[in-house]
CSV table of C-alpha atoms and ligand atoms in Angstrom, one decimal:
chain,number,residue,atom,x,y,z
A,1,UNK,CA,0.0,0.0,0.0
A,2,UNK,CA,1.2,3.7,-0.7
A,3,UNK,CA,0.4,6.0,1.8
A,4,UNK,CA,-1.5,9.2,0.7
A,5,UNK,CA,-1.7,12.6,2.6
A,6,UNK,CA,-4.8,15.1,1.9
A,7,UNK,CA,-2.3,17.4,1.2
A,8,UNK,CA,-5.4,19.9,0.1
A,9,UNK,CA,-6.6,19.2,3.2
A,10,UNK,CA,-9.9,18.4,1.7
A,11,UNK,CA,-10.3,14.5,2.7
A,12,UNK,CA,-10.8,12.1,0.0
A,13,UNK,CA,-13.7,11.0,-1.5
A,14,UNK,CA,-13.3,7.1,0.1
A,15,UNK,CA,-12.4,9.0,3.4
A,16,UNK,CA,-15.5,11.0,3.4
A,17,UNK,CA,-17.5,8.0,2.9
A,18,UNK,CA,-16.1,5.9,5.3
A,19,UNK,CA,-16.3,8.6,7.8
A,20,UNK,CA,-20.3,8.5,7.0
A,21,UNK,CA,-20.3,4.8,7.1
A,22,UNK,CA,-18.8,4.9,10.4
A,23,UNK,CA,-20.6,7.8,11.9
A,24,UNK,CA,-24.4,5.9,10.5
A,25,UNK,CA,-23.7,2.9,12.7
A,26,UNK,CA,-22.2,4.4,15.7
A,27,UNK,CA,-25.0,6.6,15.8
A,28,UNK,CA,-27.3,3.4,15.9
A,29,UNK,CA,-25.5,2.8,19.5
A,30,UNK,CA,-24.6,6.0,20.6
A,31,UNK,CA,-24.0,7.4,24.2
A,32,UNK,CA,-26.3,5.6,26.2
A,33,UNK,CA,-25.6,2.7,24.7
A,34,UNK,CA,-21.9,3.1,25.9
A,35,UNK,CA,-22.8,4.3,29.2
A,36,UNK,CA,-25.4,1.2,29.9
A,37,UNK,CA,-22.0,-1.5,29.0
A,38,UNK,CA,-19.9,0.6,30.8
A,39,UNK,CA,-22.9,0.4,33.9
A,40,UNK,CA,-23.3,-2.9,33.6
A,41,UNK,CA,-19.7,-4.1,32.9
A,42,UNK,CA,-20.6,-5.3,29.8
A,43,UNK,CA,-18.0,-5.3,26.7
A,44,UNK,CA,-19.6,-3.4,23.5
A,45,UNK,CA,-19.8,-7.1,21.6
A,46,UNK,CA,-23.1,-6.3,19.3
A,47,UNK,CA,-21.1,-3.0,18.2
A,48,UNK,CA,-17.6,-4.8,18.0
A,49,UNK,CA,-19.3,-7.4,15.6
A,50,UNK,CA,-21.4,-5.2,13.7
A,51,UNK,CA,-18.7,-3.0,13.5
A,52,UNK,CA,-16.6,-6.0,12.0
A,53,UNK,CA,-18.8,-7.1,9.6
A,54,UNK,CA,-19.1,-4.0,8.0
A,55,UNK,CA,-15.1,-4.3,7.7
A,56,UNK,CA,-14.3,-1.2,10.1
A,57,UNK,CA,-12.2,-3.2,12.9
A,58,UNK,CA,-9.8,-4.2,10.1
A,59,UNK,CA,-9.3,-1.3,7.7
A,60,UNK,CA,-5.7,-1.3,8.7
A,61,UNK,CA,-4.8,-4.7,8.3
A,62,UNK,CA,-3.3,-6.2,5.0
A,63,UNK,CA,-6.6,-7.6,2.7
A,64,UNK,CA,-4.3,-10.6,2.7
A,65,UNK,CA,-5.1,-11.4,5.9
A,66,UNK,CA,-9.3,-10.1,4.8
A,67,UNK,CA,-8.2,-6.3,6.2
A,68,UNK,CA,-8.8,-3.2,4.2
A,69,UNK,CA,-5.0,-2.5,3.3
A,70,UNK,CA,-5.5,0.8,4.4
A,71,UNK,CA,-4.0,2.2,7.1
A,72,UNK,CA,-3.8,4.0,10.5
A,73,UNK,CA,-4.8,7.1,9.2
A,74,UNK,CA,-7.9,4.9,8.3
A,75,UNK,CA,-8.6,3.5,11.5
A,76,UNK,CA,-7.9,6.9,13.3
A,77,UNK,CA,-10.5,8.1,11.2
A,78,UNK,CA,-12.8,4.9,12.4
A,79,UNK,CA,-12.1,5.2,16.1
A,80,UNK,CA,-12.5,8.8,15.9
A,81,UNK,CA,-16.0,8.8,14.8
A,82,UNK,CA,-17.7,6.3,16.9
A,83,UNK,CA,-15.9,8.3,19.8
A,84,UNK,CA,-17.9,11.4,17.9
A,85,UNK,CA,-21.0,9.1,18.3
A,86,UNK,CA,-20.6,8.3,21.8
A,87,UNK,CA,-19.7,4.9,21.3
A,88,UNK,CA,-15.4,4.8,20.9
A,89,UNK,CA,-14.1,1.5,20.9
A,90,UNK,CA,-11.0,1.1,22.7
A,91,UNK,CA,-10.4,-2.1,22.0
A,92,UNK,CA,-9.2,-0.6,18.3
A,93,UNK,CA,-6.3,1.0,20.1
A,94,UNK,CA,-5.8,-2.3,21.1
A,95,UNK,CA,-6.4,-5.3,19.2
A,96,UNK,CA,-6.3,-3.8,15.1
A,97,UNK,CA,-3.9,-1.3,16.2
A,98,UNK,CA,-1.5,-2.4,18.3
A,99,UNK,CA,-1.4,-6.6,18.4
A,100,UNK,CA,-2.9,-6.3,14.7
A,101,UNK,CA,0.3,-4.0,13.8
A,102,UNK,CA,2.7,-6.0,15.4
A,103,UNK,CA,2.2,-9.1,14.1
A,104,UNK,CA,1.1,-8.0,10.6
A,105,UNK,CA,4.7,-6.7,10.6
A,106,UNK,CA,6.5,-9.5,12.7
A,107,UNK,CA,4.6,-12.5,13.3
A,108,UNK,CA,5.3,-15.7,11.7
A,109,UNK,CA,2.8,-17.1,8.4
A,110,UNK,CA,1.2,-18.8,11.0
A,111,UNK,CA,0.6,-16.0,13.4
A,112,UNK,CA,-1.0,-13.9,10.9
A,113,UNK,CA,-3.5,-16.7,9.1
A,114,UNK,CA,-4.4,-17.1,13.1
A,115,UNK,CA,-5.0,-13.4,14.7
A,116,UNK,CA,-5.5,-11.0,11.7
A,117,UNK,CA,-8.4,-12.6,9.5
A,118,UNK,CA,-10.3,-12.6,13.3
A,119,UNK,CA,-9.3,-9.3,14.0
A,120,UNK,CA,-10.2,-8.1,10.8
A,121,UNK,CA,-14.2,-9.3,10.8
A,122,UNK,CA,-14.6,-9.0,14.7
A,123,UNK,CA,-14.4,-12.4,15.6
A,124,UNK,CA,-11.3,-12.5,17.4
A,125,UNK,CA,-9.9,-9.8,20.0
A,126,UNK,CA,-6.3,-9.4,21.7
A,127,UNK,CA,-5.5,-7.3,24.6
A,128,UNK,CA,-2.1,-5.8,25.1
A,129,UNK,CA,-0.3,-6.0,28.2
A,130,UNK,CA,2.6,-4.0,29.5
A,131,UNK,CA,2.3,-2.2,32.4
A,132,UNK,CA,3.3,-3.0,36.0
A,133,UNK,CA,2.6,-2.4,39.7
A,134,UNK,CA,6.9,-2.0,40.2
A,135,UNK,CA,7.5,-0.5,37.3
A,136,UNK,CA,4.5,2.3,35.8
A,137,UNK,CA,6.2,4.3,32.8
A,138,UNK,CA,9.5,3.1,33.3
A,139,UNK,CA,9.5,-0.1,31.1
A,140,UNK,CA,13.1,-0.7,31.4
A,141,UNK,CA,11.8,-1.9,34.9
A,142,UNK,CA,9.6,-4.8,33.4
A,143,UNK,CA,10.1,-7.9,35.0
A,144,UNK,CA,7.5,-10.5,33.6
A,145,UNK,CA,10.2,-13.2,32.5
A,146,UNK,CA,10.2,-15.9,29.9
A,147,UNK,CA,12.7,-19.1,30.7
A,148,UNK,CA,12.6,-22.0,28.3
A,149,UNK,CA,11.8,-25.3,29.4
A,150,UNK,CA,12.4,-27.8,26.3
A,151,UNK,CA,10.7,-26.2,23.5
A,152,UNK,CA,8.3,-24.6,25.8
A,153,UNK,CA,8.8,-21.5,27.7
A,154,UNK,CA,7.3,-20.3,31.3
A,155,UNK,CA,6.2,-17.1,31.7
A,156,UNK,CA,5.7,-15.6,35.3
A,157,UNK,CA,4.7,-12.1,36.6
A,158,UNK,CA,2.3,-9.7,37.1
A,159,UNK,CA,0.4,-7.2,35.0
A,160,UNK,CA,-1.8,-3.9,36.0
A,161,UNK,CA,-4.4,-1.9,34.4
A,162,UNK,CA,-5.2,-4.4,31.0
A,163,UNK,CA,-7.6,-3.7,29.1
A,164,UNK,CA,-9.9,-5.6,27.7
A,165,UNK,CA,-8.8,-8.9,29.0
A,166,UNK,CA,-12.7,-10.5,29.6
A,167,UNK,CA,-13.3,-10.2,26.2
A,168,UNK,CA,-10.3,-11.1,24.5
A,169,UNK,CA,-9.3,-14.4,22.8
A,170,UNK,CA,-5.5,-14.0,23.9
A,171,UNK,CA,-3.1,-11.3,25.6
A,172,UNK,CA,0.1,-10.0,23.8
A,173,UNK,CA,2.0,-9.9,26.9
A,174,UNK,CA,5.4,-7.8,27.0
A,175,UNK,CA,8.1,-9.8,28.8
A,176,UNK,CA,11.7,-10.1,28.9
A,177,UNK,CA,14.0,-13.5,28.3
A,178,UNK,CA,17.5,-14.1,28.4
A,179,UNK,CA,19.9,-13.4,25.8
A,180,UNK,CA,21.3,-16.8,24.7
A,181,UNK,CA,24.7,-14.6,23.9
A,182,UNK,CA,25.4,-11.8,26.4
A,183,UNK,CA,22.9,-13.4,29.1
A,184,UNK,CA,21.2,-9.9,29.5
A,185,UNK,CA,17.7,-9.6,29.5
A,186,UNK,CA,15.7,-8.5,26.2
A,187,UNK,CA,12.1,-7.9,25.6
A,188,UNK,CA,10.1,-10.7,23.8
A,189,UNK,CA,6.3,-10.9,23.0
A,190,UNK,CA,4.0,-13.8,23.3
A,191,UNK,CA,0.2,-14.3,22.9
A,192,UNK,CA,-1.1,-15.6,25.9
A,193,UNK,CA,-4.6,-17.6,25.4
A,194,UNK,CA,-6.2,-16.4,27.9
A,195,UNK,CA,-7.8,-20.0,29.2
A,196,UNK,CA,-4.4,-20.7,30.0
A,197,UNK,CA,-3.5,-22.6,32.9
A,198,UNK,CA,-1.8,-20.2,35.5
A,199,UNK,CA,-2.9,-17.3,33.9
A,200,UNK,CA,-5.3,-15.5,36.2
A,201,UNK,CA,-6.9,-12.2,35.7
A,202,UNK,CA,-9.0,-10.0,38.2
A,203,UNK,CA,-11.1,-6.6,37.1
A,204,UNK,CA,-10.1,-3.6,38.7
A,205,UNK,CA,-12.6,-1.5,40.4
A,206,UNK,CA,-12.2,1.8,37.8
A,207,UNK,CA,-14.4,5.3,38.3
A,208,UNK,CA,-15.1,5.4,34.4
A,209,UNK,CA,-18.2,4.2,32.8
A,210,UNK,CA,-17.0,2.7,29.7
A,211,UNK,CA,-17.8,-1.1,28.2
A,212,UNK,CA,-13.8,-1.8,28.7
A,213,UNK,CA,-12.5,-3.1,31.9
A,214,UNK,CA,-9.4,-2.7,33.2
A,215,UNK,CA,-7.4,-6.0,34.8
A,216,UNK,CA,-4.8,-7.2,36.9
A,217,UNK,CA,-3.0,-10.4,35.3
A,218,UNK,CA,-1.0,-12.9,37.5
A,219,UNK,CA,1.4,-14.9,35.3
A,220,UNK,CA,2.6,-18.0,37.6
A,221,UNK,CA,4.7,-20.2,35.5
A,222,UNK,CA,2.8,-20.2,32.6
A,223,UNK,CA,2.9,-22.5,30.2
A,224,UNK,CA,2.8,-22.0,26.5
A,225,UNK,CA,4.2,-23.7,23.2
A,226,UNK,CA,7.1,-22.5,21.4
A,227,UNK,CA,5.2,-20.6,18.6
A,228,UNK,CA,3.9,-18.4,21.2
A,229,UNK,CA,6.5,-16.1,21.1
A,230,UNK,CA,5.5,-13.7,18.1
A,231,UNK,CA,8.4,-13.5,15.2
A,232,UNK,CA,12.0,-14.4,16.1
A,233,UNK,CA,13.7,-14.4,19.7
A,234,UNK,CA,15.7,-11.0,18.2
A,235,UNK,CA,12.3,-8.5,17.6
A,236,UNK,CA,11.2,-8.2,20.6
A,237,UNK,CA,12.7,-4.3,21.1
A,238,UNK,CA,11.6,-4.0,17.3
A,239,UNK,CA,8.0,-5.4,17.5
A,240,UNK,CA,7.4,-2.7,20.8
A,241,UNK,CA,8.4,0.3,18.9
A,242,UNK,CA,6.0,-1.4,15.8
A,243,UNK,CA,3.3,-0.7,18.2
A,244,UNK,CA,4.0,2.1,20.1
A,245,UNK,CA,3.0,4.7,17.2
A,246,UNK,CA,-0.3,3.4,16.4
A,247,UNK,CA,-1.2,3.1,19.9
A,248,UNK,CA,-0.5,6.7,20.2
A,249,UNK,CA,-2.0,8.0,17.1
A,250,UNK,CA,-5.3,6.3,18.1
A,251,UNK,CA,-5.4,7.7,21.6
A,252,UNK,CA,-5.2,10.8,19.7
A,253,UNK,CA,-8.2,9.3,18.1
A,254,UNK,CA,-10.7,8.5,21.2
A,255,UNK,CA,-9.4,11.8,22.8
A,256,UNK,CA,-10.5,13.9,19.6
A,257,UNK,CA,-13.6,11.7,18.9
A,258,UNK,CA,-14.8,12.4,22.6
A,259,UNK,CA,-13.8,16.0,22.3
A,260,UNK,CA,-16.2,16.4,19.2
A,261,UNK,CA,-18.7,14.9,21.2
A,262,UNK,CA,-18.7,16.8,24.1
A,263,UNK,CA,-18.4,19.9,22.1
A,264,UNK,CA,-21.4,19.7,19.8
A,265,UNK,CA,-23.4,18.5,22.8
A,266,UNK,CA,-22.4,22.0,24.2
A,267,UNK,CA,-22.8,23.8,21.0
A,268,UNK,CA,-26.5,22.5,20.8
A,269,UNK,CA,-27.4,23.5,24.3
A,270,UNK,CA,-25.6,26.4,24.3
A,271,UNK,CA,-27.6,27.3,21.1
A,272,UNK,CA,-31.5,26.5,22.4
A,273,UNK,CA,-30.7,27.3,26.4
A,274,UNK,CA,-32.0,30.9,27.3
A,275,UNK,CA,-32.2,32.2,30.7
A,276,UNK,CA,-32.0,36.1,29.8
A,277,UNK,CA,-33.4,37.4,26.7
A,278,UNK,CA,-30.5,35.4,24.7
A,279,UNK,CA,-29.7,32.1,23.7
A,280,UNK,CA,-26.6,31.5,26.5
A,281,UNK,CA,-24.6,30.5,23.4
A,282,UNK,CA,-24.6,34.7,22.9
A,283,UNK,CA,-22.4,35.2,26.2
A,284,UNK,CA,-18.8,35.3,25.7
A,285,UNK,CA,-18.0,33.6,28.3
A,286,UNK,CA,-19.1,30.3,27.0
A,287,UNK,CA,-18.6,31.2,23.6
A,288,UNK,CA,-14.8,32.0,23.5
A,289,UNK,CA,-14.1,28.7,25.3
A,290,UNK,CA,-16.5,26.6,23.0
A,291,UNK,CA,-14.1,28.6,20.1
A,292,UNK,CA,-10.8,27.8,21.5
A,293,UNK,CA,-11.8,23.9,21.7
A,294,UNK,CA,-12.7,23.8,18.5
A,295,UNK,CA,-9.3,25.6,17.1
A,296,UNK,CA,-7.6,23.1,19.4
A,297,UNK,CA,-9.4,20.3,18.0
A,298,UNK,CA,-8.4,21.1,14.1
A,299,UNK,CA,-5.0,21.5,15.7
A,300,UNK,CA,-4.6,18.7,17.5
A,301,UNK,CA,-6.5,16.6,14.6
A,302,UNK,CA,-3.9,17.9,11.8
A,303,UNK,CA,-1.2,16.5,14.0
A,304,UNK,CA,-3.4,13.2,14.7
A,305,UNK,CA,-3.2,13.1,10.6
A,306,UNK,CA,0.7,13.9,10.5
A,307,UNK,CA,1.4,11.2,12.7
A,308,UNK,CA,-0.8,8.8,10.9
A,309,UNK,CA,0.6,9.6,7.3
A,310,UNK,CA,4.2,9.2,8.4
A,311,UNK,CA,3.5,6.1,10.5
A,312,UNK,CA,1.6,4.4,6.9
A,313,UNK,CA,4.6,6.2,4.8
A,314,UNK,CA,7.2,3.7,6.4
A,315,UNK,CA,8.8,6.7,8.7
A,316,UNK,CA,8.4,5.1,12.4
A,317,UNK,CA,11.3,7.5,13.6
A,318,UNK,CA,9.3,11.2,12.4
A,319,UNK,CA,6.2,9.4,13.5
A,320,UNK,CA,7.0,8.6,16.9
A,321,UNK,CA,7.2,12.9,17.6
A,322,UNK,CA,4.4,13.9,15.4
A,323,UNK,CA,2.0,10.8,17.7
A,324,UNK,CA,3.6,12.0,21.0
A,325,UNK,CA,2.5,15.0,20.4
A,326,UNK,CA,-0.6,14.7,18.6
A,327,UNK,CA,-1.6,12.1,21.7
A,328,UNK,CA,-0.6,14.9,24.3
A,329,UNK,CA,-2.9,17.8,22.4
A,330,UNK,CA,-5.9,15.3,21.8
A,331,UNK,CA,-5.8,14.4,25.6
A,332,UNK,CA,-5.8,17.6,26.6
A,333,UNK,CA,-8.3,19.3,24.4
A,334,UNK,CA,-10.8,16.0,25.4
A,335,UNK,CA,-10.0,17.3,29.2
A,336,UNK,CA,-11.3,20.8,28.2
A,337,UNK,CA,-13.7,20.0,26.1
A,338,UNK,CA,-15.4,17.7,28.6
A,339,UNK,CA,-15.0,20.4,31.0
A,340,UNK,CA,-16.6,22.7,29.2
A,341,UNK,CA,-19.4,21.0,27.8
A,342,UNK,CA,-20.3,20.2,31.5
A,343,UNK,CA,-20.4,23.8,32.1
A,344,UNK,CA,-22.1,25.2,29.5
A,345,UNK,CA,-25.4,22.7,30.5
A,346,UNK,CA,-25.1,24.0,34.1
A,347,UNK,CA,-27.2,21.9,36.5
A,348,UNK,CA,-27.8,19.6,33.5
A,349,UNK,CA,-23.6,19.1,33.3
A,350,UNK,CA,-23.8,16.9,36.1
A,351,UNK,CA,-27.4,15.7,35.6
A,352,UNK,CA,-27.1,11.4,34.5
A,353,UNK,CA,-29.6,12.0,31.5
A,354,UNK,CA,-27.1,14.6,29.8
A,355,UNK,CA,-24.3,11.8,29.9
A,356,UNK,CA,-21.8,14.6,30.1
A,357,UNK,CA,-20.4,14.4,33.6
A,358,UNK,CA,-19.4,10.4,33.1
A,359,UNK,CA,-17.1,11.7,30.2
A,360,UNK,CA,-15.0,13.6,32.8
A,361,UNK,CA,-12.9,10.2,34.4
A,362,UNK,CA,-12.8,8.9,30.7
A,363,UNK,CA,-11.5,12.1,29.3
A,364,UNK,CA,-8.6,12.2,32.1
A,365,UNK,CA,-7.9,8.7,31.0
A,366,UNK,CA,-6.0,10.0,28.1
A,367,UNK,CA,-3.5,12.2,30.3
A,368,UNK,CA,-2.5,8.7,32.0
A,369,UNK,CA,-2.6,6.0,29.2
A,370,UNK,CA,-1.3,4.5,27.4
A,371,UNK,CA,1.8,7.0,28.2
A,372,UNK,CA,1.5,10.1,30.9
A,373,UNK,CA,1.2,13.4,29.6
A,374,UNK,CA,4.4,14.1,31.5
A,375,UNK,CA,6.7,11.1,29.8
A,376,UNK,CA,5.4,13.0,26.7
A,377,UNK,CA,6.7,16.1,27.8
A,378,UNK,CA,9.9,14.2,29.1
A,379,UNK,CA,10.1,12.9,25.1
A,380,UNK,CA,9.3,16.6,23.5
A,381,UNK,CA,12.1,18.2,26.4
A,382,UNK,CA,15.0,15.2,25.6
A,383,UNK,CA,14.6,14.6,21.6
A,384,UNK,CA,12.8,17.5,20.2
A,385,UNK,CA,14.5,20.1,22.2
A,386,UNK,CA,17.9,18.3,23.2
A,387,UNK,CA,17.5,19.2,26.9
A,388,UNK,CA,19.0,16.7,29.1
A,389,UNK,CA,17.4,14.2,31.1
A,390,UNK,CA,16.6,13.9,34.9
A,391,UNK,CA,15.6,10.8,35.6
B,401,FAD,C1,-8.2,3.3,31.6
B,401,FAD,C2,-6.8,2.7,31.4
B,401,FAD,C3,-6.5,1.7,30.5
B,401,FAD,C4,-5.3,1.1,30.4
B,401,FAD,N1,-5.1,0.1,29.6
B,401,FAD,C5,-3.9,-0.5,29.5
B,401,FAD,C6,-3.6,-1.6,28.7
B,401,FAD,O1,-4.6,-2.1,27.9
B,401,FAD,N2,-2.4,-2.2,28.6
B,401,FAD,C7,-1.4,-1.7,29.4
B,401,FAD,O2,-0.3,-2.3,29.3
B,401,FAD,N3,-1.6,-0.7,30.2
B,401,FAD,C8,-2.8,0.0,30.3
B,401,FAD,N4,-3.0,1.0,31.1
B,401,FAD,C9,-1.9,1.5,32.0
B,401,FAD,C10,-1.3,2.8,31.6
B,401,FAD,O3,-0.5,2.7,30.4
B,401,FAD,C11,-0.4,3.3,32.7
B,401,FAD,O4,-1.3,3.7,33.8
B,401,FAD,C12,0.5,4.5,32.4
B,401,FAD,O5,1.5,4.1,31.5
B,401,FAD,C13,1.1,5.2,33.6
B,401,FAD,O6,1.7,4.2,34.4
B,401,FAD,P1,1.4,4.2,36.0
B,401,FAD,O7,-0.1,4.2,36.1
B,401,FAD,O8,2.1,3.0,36.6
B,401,FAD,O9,1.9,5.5,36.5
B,401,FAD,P2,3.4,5.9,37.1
B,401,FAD,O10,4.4,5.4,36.1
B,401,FAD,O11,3.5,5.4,38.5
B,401,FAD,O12,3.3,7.4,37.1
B,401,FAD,C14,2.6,8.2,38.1
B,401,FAD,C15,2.8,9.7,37.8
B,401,FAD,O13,4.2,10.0,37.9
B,401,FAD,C16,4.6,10.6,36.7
B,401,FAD,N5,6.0,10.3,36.3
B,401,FAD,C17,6.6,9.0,36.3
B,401,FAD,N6,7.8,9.1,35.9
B,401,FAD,C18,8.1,10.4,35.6
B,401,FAD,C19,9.2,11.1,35.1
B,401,FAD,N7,10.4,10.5,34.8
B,401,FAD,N8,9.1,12.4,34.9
B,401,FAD,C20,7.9,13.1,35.2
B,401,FAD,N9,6.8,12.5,35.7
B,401,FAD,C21,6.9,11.1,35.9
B,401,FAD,C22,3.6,10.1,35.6
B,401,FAD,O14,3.5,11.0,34.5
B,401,FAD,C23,2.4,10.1,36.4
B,401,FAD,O15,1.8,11.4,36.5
B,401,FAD,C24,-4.2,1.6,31.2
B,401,FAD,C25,-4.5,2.6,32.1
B,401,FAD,C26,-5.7,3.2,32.3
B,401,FAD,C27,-6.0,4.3,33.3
């Protein structure tokens, strides 16, 4: 596939079509829909498998493998409108764009024909897991560990804050294993099914009302065949990076698709609302702040778009800024935006029909994950500025 830019900044004809595709069946589900999984723990299945049949889970993913051979900037554009309709999927930072990525790129034949056809039409999902309790954004501290055992390996630790596990097939957990050479420790991938003996996982009690749950995995010597271990024992640091852009550029995505919602939610009330002889929409006060979210927006979108060309162009090295900081600006103009919206209703902000106020944990969501606004800052400050480093 060749990447291609709207350079006019007019999007293409296919774009604007699959942004109305998108946008007709996420406003099917919608809000409430979101908010009731989210209530009742629930994952969004009848919208993952709609959503999959109508070939928008795997519009990234090589049509070899029954994807759409497009590319991130394509499932941006898909996660970005169902978060515009109330119903983002996170899971597409997750399973399409991250484990789909990853082994599209490094997994064996077998690994593909297994995961991506699934992930393409929805009937497969893969969580991603990376973080832990000891070690938070310092992944140099991971220490989930891989030791062979004949042609099996054993995989022990512990993992915080996955999503998505419940309704996943298989976990693409980070680990590290020994160097057969220098006897150091290297990072290594492997799909965990998650029926697994010795694989446990536990939800975490989280204040966000969204159908993903978050889990904490306990790894205790488990068991798994050699072909777990995606692509080649020397990838590991190769396949992470592989992922880390896409992951980025689509949390850009659900920051600017929530962002959009919360703001024409505020534009609509602030339009019909009177409590003087005006529409409140005609005070400044609420309409300079509804105008600087929606500058930030394009702003932060056009970068969103950067990131995602350059990532589909082959160029993983300018990518990796342009996502930081696209990820960093979507976050916070989905914090503001959220905030704002919630003022602008007044009473009816915080009010349970209005939906608005159980946007406010799930906008803050994307100054934590899947990398904290400061450790983007921390990036920006080291590379893009040469400052040195403090920690
Ligand atoms: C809703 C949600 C979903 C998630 N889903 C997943 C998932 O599917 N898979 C997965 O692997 N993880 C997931 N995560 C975990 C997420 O990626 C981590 O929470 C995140 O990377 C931060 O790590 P931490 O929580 O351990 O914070 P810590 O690393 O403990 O950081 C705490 C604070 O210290 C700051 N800090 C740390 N180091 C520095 C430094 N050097 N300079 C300045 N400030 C610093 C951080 O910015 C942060 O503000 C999810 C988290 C949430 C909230």
């Amino acid at each position: 596939m060749t990447a291609t830019f709207d350079s006019t900044f007019v999007e293409s004809e296919e774009r604007r079509d699959l942004r109305a595709a998108v946008r007709a069946l996420g406003s099917r589900y919608g809000l409430e829909y979101s908010l009731a999984c989210g209530k009742e723990h629930r994952p969004a299945d009848e919208l993952w498998r709609e959503a999959g049949k109508l070939g928008f889970l795997g519009v990234n993913l090589p049509a070899a493998y029954g994807g759409g051979g497009a590319g991130i900037q394509e499932l941006a554009l898909v996660l970005e409108e169902l978060g515009a309709s109330g119903c983002p999927l996170l899971m597409l930072v997750v399973t399409p764009a991250i484990c789909g990525s990853i082994i599209s790129r490094f997994g064996t034949p077998e690994q593909k024909q297994q995961w991506l056809p699934g992930f393409a039409d929805g009937t497969r999902r893969m969580a991603f897991g990376i973080t832990e309790p000891d070690a938070g954004s310092n992944a140099h501290r991971l220490t989930t560990t891989a030791r062979r055992d004949g042609s099996d390996w054993l995989l022990t630790g512990r993992k915080v804050f996955i999503s998505g596990v419940d309704a996943a097939d298989a976990t693409l957990i980070v680990g590290r294993m020994e160097d057969a050479r220098t006897g150091k420790l290297k990072p290594a991938l492997f799909i965990v099914p998650r029926e697994t003996p010795g694989f446990e996982y536990r939800p975490i009690e989280m204040e966000l009302q969204m159908p993903e749950r978050q889990f904490q995995l306990f790894l205790d010597d488990v068991r798994l065949p050699a072909d777990a271990l995606v692509g080649d024992e020397d990838a590991g640091l190769l396949q992470l990076f592989a992922g880390l852009n896409p992951e980025r550029i689509m949390a850009a995505a659900y920051s600017l698709g929530m962002s959009r919602l919360a703001l024409d939610r505020a534009v609509d009330y602030a339009k019909r609302r009177t409590v003087w002889d005006t529409p409140i929409g005609a005070h400044q006060g609420l309409a300079h702040p509804l105008a600087q979210i929606r500058i930030e927006l394009e702003l932060a979108k056009l970068m969103m778009q950067k990131a995602a060309f350059l990532y589909d162009a082959g160029d993983d090295f300018g990518a990796g800024e342009a996502a930081n900081m696209a990820k960093y600006a979507g976050a916070e103009v989905a914090v503001r935006a959220v905030d704002q919206a919630v003022q602008t209703l007044g009473g009816n902000g915080l009010a349970t029909e209005y939906g608005l106020a159980a946007l406010i944990t799930g906008a803050r969501v994307g100054r934590i994950a899947p990398v904290s606004r400061e450790m983007i800052l921390n990036f920006v400050a080291q590379h893009t500025l040469g400052l040195p480093k403090s920690y």
